mmCIF file of C-alpha atoms and ligand atoms in Angstrom:
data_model
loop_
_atom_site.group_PDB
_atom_site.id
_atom_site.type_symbol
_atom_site.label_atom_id
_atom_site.label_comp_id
_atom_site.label_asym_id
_atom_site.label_seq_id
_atom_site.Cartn_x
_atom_site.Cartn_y
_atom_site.Cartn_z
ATOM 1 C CA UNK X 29 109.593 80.738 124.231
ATOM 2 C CA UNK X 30 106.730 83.092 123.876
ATOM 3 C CA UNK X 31 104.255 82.283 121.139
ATOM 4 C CA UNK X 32 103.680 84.489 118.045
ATOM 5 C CA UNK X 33 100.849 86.472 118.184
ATOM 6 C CA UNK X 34 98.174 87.903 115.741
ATOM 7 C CA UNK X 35 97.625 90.412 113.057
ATOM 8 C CA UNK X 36 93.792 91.007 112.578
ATOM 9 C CA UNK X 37 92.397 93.426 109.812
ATOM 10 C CA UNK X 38 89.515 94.675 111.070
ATOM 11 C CA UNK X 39 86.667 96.518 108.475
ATOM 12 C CA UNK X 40 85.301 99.751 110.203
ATOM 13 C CA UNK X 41 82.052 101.663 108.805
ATOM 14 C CA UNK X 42 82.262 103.547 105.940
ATOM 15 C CA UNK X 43 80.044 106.286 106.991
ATOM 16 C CA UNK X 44 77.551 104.919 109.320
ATOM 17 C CA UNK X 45 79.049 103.809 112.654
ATOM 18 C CA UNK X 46 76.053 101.289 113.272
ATOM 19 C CA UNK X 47 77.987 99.306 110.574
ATOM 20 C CA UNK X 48 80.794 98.277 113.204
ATOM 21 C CA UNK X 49 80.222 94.827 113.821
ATOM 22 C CA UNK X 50 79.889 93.020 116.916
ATOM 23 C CA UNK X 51 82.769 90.804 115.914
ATOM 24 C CA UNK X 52 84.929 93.483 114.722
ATOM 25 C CA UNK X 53 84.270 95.852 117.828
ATOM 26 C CA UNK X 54 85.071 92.567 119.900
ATOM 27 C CA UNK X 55 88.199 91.976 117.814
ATOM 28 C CA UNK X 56 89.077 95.462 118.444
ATOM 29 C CA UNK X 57 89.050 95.197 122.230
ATOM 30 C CA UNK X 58 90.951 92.058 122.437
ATOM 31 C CA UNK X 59 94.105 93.630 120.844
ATOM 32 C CA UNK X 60 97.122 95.168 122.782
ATOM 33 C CA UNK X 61 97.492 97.699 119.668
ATOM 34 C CA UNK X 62 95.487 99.141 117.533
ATOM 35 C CA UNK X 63 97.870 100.158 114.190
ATOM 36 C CA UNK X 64 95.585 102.846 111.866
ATOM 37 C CA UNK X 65 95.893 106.178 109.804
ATOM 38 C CA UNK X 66 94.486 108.593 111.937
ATOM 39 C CA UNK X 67 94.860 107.761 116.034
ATOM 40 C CA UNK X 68 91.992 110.935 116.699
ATOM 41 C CA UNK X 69 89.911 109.194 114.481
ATOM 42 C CA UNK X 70 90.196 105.714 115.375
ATOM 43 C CA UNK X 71 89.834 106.421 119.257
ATOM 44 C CA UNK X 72 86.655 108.315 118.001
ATOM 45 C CA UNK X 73 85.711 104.761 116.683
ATOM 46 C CA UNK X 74 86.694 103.004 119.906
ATOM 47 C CA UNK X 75 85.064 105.151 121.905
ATOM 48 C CA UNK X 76 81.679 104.458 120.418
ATOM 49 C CA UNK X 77 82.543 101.013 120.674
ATOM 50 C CA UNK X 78 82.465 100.936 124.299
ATOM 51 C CA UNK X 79 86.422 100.705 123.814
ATOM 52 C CA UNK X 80 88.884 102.290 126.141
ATOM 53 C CA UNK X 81 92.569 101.930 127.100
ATOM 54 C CA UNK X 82 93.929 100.403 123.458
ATOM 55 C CA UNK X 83 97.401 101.356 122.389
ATOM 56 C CA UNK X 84 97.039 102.974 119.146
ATOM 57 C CA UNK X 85 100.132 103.629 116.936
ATOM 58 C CA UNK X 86 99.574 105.395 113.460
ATOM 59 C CA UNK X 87 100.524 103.166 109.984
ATOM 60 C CA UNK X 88 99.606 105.356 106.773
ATOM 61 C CA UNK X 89 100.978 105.644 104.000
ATOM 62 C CA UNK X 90 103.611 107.267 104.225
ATOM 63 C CA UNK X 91 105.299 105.333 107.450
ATOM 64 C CA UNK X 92 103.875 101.688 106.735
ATOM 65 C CA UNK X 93 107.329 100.639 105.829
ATOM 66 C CA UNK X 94 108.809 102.336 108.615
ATOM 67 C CA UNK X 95 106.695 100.665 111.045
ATOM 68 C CA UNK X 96 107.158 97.374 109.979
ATOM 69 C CA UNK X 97 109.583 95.943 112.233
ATOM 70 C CA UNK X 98 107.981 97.787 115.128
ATOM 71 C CA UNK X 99 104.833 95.860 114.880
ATOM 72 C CA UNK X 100 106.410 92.480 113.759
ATOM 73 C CA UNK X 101 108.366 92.616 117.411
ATOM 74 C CA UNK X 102 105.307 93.217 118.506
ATOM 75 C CA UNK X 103 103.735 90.098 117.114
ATOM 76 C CA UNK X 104 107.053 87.824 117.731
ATOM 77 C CA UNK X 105 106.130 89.162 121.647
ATOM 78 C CA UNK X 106 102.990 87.368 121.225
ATOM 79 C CA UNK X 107 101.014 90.577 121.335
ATOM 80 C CA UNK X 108 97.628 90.581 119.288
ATOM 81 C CA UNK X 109 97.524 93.499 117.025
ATOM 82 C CA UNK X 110 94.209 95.013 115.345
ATOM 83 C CA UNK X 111 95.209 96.357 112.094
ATOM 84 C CA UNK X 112 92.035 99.561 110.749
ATOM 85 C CA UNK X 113 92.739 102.181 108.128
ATOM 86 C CA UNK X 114 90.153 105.386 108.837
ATOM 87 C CA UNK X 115 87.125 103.506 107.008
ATOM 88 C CA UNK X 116 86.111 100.222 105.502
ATOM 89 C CA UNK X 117 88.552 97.734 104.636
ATOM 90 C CA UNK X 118 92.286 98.112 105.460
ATOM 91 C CA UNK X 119 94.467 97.691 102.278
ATOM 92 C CA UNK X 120 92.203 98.482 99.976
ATOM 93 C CA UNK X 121 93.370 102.124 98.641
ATOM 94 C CA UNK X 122 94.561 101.618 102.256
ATOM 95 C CA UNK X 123 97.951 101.237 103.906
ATOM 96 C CA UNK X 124 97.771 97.062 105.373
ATOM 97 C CA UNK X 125 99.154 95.173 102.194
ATOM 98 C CA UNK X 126 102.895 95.856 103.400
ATOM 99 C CA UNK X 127 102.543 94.632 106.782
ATOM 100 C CA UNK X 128 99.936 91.729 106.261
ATOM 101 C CA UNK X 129 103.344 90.699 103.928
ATOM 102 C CA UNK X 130 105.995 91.021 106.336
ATOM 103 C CA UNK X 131 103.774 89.691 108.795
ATOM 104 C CA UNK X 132 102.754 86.460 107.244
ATOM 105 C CA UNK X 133 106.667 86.306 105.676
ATOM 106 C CA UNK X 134 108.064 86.216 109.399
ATOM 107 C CA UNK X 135 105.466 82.939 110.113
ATOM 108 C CA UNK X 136 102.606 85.277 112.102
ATOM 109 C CA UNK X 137 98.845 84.244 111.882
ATOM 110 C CA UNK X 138 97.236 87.093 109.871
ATOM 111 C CA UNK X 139 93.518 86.692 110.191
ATOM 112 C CA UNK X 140 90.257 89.428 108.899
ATOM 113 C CA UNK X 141 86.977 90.718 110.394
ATOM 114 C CA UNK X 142 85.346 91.426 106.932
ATOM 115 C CA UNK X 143 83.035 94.173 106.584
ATOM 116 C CA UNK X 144 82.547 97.576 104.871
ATOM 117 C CA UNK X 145 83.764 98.198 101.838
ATOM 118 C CA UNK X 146 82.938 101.067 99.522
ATOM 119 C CA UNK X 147 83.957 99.614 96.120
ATOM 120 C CA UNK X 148 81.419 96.513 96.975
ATOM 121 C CA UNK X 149 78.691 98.175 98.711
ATOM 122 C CA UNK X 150 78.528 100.506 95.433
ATOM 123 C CA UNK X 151 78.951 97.286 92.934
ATOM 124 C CA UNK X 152 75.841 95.541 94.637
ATOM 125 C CA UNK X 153 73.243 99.017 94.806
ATOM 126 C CA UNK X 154 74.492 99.721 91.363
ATOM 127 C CA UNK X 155 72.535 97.268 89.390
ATOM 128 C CA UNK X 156 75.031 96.524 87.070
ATOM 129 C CA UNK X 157 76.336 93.120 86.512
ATOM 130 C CA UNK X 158 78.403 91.869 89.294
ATOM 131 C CA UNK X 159 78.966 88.145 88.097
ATOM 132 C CA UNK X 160 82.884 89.591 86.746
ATOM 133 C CA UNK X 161 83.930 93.018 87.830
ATOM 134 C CA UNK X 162 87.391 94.847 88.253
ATOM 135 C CA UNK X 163 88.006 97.390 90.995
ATOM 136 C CA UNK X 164 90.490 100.524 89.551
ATOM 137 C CA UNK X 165 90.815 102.453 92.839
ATOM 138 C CA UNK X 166 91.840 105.477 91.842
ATOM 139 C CA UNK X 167 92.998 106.581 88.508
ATOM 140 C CA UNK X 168 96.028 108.318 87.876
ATOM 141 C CA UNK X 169 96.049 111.868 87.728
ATOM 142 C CA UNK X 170 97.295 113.174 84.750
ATOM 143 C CA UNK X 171 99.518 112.026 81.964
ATOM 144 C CA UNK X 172 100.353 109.497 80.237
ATOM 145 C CA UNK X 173 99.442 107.130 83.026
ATOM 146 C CA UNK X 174 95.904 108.174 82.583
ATOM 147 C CA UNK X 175 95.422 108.203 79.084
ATOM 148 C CA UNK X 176 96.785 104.513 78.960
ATOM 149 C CA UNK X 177 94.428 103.354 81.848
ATOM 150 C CA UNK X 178 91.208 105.374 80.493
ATOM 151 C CA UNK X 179 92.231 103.347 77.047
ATOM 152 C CA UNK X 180 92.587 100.001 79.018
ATOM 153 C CA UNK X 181 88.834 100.974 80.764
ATOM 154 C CA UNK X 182 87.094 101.423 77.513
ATOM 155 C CA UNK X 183 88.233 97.967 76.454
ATOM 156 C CA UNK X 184 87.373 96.147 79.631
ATOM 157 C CA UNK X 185 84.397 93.688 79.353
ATOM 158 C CA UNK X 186 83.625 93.795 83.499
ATOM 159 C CA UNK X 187 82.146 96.144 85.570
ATOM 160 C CA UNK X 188 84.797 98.636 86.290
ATOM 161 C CA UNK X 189 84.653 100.092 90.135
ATOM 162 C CA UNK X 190 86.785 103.419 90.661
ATOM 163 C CA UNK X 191 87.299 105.697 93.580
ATOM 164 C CA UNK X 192 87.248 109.331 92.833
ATOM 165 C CA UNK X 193 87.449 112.520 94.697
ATOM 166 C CA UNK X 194 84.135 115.288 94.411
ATOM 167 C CA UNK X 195 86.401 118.247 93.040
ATOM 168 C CA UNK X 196 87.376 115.520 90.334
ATOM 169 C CA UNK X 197 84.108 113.567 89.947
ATOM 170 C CA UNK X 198 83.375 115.734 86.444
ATOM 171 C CA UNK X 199 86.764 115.673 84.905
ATOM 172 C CA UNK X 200 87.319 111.859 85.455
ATOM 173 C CA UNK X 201 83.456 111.906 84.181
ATOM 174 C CA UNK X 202 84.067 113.624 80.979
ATOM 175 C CA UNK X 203 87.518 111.591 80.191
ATOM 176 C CA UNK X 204 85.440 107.936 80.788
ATOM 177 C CA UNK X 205 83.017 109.619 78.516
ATOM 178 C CA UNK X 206 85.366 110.654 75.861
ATOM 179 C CA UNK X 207 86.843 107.075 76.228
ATOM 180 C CA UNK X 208 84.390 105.083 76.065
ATOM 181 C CA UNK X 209 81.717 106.921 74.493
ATOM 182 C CA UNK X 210 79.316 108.773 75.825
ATOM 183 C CA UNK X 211 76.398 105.900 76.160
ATOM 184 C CA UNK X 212 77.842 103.959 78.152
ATOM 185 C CA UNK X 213 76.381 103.536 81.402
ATOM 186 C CA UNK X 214 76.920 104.407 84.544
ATOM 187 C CA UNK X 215 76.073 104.483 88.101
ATOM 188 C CA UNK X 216 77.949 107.675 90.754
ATOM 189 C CA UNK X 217 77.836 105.991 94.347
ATOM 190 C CA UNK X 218 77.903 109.060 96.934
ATOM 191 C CA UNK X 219 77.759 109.157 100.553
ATOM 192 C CA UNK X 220 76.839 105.512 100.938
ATOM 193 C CA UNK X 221 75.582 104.651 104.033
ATOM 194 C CA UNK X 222 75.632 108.543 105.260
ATOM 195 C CA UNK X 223 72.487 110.399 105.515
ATOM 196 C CA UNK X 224 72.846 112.352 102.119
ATOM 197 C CA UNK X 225 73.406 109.243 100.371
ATOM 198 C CA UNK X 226 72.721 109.004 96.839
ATOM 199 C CA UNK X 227 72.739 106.781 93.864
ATOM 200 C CA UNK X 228 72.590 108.285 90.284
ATOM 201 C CA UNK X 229 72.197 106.312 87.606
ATOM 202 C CA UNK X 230 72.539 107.169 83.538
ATOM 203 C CA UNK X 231 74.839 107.221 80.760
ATOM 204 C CA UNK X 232 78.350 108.662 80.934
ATOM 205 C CA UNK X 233 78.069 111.624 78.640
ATOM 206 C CA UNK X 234 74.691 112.404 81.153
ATOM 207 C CA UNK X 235 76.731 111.756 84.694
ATOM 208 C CA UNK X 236 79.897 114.235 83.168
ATOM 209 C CA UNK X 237 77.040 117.110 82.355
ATOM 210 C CA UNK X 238 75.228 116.938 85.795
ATOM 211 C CA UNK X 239 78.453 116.294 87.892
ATOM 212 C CA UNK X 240 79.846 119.492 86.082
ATOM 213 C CA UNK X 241 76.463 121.311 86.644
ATOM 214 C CA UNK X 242 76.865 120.758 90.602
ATOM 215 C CA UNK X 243 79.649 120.507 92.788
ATOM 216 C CA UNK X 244 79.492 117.224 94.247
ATOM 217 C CA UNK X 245 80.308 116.782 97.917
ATOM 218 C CA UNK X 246 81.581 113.662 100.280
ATOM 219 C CA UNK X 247 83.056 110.456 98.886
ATOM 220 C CA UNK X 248 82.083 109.028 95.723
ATOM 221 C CA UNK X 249 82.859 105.262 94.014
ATOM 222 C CA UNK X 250 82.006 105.425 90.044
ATOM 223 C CA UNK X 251 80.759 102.100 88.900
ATOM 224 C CA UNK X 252 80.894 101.840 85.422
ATOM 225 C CA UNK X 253 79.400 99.180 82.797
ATOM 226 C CA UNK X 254 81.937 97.095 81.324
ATOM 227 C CA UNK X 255 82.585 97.382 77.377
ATOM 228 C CA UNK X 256 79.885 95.038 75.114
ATOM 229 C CA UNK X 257 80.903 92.525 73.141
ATOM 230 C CA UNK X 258 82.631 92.830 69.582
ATOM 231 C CA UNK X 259 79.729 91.501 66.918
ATOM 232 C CA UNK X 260 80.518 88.194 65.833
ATOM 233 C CA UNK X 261 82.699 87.877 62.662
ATOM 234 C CA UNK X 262 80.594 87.335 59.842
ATOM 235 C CA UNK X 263 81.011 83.883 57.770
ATOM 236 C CA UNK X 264 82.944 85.927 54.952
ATOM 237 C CA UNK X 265 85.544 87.570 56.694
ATOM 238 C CA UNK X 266 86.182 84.207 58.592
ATOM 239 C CA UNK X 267 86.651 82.708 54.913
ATOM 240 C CA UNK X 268 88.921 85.586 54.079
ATOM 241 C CA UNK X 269 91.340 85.236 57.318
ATOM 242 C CA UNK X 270 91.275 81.296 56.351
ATOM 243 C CA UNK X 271 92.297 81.115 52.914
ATOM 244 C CA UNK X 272 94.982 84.021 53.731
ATOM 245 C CA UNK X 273 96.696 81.500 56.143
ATOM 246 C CA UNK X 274 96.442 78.334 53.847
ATOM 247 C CA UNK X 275 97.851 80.481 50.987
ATOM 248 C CA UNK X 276 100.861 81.830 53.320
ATOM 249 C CA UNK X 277 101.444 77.750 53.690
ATOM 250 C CA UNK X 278 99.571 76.735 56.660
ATOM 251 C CA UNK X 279 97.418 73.427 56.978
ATOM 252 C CA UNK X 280 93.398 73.739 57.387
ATOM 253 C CA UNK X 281 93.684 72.816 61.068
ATOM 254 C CA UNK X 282 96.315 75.495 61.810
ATOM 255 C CA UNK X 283 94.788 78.150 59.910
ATOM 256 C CA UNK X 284 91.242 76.993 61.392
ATOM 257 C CA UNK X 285 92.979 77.138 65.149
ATOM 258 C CA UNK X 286 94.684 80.878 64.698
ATOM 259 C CA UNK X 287 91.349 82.269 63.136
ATOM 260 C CA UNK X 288 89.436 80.882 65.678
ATOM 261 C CA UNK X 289 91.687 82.581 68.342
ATOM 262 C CA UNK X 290 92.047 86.229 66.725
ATOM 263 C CA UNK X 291 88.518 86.143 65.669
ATOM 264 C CA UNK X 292 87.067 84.740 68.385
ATOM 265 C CA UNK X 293 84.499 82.668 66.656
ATOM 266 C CA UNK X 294 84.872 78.934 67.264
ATOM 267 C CA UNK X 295 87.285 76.453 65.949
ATOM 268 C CA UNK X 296 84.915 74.357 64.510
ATOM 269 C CA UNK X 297 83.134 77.091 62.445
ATOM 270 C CA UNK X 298 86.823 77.915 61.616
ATOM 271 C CA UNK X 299 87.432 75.170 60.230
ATOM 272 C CA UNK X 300 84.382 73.930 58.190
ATOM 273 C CA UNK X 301 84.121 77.468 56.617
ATOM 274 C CA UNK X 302 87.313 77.154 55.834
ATOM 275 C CA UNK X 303 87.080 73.944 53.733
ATOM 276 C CA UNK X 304 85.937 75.182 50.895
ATOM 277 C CA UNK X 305 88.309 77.808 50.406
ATOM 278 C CA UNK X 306 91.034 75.029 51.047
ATOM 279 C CA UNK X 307 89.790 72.908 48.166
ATOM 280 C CA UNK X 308 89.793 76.558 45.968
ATOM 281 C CA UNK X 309 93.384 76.945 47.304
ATOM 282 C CA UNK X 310 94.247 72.685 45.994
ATOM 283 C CA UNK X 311 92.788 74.047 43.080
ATOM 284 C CA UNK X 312 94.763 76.898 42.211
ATOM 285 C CA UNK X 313 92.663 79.921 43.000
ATOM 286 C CA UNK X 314 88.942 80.471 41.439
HETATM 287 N N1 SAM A 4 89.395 101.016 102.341
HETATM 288 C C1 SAM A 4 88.227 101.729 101.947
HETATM 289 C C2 SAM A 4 87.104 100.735 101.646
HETATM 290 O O1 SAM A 4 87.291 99.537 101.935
HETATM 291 O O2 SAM A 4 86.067 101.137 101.175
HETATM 292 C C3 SAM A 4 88.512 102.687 100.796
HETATM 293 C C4 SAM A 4 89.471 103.766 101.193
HETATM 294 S S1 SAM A 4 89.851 104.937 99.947
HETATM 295 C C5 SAM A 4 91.181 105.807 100.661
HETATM 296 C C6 SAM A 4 88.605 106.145 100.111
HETATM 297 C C7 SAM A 4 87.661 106.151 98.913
HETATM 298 O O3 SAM A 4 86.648 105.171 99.112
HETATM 299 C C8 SAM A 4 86.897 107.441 98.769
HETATM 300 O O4 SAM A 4 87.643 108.420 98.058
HETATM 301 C C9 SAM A 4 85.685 107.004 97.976
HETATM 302 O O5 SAM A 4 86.033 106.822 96.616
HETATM 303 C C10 SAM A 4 85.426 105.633 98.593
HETATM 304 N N2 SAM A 4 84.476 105.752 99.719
HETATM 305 C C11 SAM A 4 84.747 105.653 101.026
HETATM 306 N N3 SAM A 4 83.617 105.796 101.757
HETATM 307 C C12 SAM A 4 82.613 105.990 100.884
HETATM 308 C C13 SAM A 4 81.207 106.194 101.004
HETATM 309 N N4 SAM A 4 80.621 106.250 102.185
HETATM 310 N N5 SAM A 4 80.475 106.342 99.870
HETATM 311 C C14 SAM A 4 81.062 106.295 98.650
HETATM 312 N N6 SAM A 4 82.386 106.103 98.486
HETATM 313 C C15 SAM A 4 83.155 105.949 99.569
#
């Protein structure tokens, strides 16, 4: 019996091909196949790795599917097999999630090279906090699909990362803007790691005037602050939500528990704000 072999995602530069790593370069030449988007590109990549003679067998994503049982028979042969999308980190925005499935579904080792990554590279240079963030990719288009996930964005406490293309860079802009109001801030992540990179930071309603004053070129990740806090209820309106549940018949601890949760102030304050209007409820109103 032959043994399985191995799927390995490998991270490729995102701009700058000094960012190909040793291991990822050596990864590269140890596989039988080399699965990617775009075979002129990747043997562009392998070249400058020193890398000659791979098999290299387009996945994108439109055939990933499609090429699924082609490179699991691979694997069951015990073949090694490189899995790259055309830059940074396969399956993100990228064709690899399919496969990396099937493949560990059918008992295959799937292991990574880690590397590039634009949504991460921009996080980090952004300045904005990175302790919790979400990553968007990119946004719908149009419709209905859009409006609800611009909505969802202006409520979202994180950092929000999202890919956008140049030609769309002041629409998508403008919409966050309109969204989530105009002060929010942001940070537009272009050309990272490319000679014209640049980083521009300022507020939302600022980025959608000067992205719609210039027609911004190469690839761009929008890194957006995440929504502040609600103020904290104040001690009346947590009296007010109280005494409304004990009069509808619920007991101090209840009411206490379901104000705590909807306000989100603490139980405890809840609760001992809330005795007073329960002795004013014994009592028969005030
Ligand atoms: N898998 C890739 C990764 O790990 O970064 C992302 C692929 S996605 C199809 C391409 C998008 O990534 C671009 O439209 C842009 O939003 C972002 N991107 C890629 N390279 C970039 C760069 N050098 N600077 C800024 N954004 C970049």
């Amino acid at each position: 019996m032959t043994a399985a072999g191995r799927l390995v995602l490998v991270a490729t530069p995102i701009g700058n091909l000094g960012d190909l790593s040793p291991r990822a370069a050596a990864a590269l030449a140890g596989a039988s196949l080399v699965c990617c988007e775009d075979t002129r590109r990747t043997r562009q990549l392998l070249s400058h790795g020193g890398i000659t003679g791979r098999r290299l067998l387009s996945v994108h994503g439109h055939n990933e599917q499609a090429r699924i049982a082609e490179v699991v028979g691979e694997l069951r042969a015990g073949r090694t097999v490189a899995l790259v999308s055309d830059a940074g980190t396969p399956g993100v925005s990228d064709p690899g999630t399919r496969l990396v499935a099937a493949a560990a579904a059918a008992g295959i080792e799937v292991t990574v090279v880690p590397g590039p990554n634009a949504a991460l590279a921009a996080l980090v240079v952004s300045g904005l906090p990175t302790d919790r963030f979400c990553f968007e990719g990119f946004l719908p288009r149009w419709g209905a699909d859009r409006r609800r996930r611009l909505e969802q964005i202006a409520e979202e406490r994180r950092t929000v990362l999202l890919h956008e293309a140049a030609p769309r860079l002041a629409d998508t802009l403008a919409a966050l803007a309109e969204s989530c109001g105009a002060d929010r801030r942001v940070v537009v992540a272009r050309e990272l790691t490319k000679l014209h990179e640049e980083l521009w930071r300022g507020t939302l309603g600022e980025a959608a005037g000067e992205f719609a004053a210039r027609e911004p070129r190469g690839e761009i990740v929008v890194v957006l602050d995440g929504a502040p806090a609600p103020p904290e209820a104040d001690d009346d309106s947590v009296r007010r939500q109280v005494r409304a549940r004990l009069e509808a018949g619920q007991t101090l601890r209840d009411a206490a528990a379901s104000v705590a949760a909807s306000l989100g102030v603490s139980r405890r304050r809840a609760y001992e704000l809330g005795l007073a209007e329960a002795g004013t409820a014994r009592n028969g109103g005030d």
